[in-house]
Coordinates of C-alpha atoms in Angstrom, one line a residue:
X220 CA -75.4 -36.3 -7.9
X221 CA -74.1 -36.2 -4.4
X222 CA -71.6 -39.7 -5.5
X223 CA -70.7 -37.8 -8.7
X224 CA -70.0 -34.3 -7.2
X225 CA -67.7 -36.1 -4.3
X226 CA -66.0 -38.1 -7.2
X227 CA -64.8 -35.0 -8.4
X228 CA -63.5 -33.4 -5.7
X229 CA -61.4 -36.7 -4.7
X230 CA -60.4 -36.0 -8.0
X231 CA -58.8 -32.6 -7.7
X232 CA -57.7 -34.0 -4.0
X233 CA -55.6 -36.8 -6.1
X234 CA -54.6 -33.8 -8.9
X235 CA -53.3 -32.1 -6.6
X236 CA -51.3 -34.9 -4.8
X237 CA -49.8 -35.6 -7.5
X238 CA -48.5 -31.9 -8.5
X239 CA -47.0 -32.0 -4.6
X240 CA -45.9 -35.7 -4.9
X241 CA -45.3 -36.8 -8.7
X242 CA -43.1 -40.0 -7.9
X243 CA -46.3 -41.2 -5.8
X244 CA -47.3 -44.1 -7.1
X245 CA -50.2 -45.0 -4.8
X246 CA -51.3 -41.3 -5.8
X247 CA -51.1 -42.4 -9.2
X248 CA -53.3 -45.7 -8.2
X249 CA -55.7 -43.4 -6.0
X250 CA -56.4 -41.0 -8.6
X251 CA -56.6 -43.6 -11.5
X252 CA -59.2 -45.4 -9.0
X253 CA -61.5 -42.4 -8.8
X254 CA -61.1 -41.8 -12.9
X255 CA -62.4 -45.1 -13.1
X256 CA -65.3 -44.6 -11.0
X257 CA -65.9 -41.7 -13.1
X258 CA -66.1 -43.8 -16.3
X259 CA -62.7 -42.2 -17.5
X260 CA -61.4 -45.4 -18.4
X261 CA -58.0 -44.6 -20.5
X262 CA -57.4 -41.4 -18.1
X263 CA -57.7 -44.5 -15.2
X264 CA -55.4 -46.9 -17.4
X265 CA -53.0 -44.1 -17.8
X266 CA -52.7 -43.8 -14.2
X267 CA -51.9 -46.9 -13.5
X268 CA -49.6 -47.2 -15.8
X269 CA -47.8 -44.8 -14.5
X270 CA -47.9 -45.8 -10.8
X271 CA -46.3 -48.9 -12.2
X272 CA -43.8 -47.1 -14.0
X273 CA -42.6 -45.6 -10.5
X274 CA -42.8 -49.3 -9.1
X275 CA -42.5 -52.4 -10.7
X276 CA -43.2 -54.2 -7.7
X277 CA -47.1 -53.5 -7.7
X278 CA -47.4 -54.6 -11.0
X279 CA -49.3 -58.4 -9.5
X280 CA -51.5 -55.9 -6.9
X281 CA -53.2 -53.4 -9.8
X282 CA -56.2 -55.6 -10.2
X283 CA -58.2 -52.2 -10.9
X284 CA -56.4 -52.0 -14.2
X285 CA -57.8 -55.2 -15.0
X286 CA -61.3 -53.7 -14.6
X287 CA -60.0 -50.3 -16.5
X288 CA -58.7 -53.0 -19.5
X289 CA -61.7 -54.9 -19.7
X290 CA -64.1 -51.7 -20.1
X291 CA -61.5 -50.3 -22.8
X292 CA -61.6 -53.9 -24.5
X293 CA -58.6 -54.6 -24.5
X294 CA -59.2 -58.1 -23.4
X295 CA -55.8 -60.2 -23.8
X296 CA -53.9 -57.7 -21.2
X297 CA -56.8 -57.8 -18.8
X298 CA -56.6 -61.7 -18.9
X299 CA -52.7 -61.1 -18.7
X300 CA -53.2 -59.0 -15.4
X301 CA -55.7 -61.0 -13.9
X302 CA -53.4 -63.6 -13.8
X303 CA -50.7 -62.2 -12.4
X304 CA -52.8 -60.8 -9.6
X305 CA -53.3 -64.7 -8.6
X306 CA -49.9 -65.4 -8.9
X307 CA -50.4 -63.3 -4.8
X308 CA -53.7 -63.5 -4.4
X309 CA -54.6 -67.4 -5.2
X310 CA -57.6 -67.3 -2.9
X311 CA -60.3 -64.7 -4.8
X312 CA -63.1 -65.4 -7.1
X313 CA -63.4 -62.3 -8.5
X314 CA -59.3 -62.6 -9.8
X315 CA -60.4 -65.6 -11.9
X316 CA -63.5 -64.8 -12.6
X317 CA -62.6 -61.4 -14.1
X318 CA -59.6 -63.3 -16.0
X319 CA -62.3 -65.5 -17.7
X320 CA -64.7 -62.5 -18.5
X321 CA -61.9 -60.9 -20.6
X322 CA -61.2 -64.4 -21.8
X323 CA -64.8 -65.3 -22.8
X324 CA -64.7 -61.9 -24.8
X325 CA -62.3 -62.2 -27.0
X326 CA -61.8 -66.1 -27.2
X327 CA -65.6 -67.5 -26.3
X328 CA -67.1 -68.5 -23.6
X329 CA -66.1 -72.4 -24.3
X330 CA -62.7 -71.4 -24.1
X331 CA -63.1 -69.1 -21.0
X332 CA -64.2 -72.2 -19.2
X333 CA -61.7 -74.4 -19.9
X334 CA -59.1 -72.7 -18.9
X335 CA -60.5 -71.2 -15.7
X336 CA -58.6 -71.3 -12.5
X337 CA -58.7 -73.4 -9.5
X338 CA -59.5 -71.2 -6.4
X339 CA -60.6 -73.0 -3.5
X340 CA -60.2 -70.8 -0.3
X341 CA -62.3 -67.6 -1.2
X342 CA -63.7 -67.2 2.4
X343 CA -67.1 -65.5 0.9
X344 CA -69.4 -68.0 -0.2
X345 CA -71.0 -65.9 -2.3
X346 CA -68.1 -66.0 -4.4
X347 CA -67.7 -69.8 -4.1
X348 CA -71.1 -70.1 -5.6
X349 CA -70.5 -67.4 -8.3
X350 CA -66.8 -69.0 -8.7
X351 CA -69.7 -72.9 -9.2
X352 CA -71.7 -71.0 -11.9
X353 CA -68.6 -69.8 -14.2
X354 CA -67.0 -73.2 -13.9
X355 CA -70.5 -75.0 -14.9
X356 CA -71.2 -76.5 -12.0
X357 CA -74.4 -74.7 -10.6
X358 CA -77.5 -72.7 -12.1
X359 CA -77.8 -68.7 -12.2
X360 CA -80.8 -69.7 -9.2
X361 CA -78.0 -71.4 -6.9
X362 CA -76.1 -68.0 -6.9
X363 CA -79.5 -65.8 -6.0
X364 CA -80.2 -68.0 -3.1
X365 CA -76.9 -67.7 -1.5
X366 CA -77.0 -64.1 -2.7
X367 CA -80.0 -63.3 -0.8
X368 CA -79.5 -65.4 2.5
X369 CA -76.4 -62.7 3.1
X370 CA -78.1 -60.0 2.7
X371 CA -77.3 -56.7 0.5
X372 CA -73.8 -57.2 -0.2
X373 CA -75.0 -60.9 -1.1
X374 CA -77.8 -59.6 -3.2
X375 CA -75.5 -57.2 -4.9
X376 CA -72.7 -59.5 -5.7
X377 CA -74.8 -62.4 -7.0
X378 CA -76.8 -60.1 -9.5
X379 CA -73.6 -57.9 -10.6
X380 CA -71.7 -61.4 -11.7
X381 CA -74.8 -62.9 -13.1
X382 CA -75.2 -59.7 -15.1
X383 CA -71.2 -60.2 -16.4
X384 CA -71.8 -63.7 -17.0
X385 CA -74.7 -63.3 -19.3
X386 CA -72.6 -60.7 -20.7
X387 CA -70.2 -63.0 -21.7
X388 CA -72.4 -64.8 -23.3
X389 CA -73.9 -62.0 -25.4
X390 CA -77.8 -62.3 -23.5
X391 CA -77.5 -59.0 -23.4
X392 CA -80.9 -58.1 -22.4
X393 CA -80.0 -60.0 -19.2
X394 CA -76.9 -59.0 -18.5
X395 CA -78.5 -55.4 -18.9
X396 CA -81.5 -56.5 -16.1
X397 CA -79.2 -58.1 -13.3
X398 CA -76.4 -54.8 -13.7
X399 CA -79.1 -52.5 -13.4
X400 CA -80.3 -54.2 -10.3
X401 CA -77.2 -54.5 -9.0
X402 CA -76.5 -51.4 -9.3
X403 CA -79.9 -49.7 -8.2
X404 CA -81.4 -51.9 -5.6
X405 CA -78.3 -53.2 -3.6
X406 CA -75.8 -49.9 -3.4
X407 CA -72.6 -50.5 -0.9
X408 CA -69.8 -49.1 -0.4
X409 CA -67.6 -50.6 -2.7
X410 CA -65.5 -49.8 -5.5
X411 CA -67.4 -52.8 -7.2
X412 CA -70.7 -51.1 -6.8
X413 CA -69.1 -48.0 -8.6
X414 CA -67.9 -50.2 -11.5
X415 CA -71.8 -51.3 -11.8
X416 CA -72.5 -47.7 -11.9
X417 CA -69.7 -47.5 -14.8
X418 CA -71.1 -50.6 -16.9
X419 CA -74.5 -49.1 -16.6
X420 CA -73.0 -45.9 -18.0
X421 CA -70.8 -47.3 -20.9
X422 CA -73.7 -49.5 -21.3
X423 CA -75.9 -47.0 -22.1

């Protein structure tokens, strides 16, 4: 209650922002952030639609929308986005990784793997090992172990993309177990934990 109750008071915080400031586009991103987080997911798509409409420029940096695209299913622009994010942000996992989810959704999991990106340089090895497990090169065990050697945020990240990647591959039972964990037993502070929140939620 207490995440939900401060959600919505960022959330008249951005509304009213954006009555003082309405060619704002970070207010725009801000607020569409917080919709997100609060399983609004056009509302959130909306917004950041419209923060880009005020900018152009930040079109490569609005990975959230990515998220917001993939949870409305419209898979084919969330690949689209994902990899225009890389085009300035070569180095992250979750970039690619995202960009094969929404591929693996709409195209299959066969294709989603073939055509997934080389990143070498993502400085979290968690993400390296996750990054091993989407290309095929490691086992959903590899990614625990290095999850839980580094601790919660480890243990968080490793079940939340084992949950997506099961996902992807319709085990739904499984994807269902590792979210929920995720989401229940390893809570940070991070707009990624929220969006485990949000699957759980939309996932019923």
């Amino acid at each position: 209650m207490f995440f939900s109750n401060s959600l919505e008071n960022q959330l008249q915080r951005w509304n009213e922002t954006i009555r003082n400031q309405p060619k704002n586009p970070n207010a725009y991103i801000r607020r569409g952030m917080v919709n997100f987080q609060l399983a609004k997911i056009d509302e959130s798509i909306q917004d950041f639609d419209t923060a880009e409409q005020l900018d152009v420029r930040i079109k490569p940096y609005l990975w959230q929308r990515g998220l917001s695209y993939y949870y409305a299913e419209r898979f084919a622009e969330g690949a689209e986005q994902f990899e225009i994010d890389l085009t300035v942000n070569a180095q992250d996992v979750e970039e690619t990784v995202w960009r094969y989810l929404c591929i693996a959704r709409s195209l299959g999991v066969e294709e989603a793997r073939n055509s997934l990106l080389t990143v070498k340089n993502d400085p979290r090895r968690i993400m390296q090992r996750v990054y091993d497990l989407y290309a095929g090169n490691c086992t959903p065990d590899d990614v625990l172990i290095v999850g839980q050697s580094e601790g919660i945020k480890g243990n968080f990240y490793s079940h939340l993309y084992l949950g997506l990647y099961y996902e992807a591959q319709n085990n739904l039972g499984l994807a269902q177990e590792y979210i929920v964990k995720a989401a229940e037993n390893y809570k940070i502070d991070d707009y990624m934990w929220y969006l485990a929140q949000v699957h759980k939620k939309l996932r019923g």
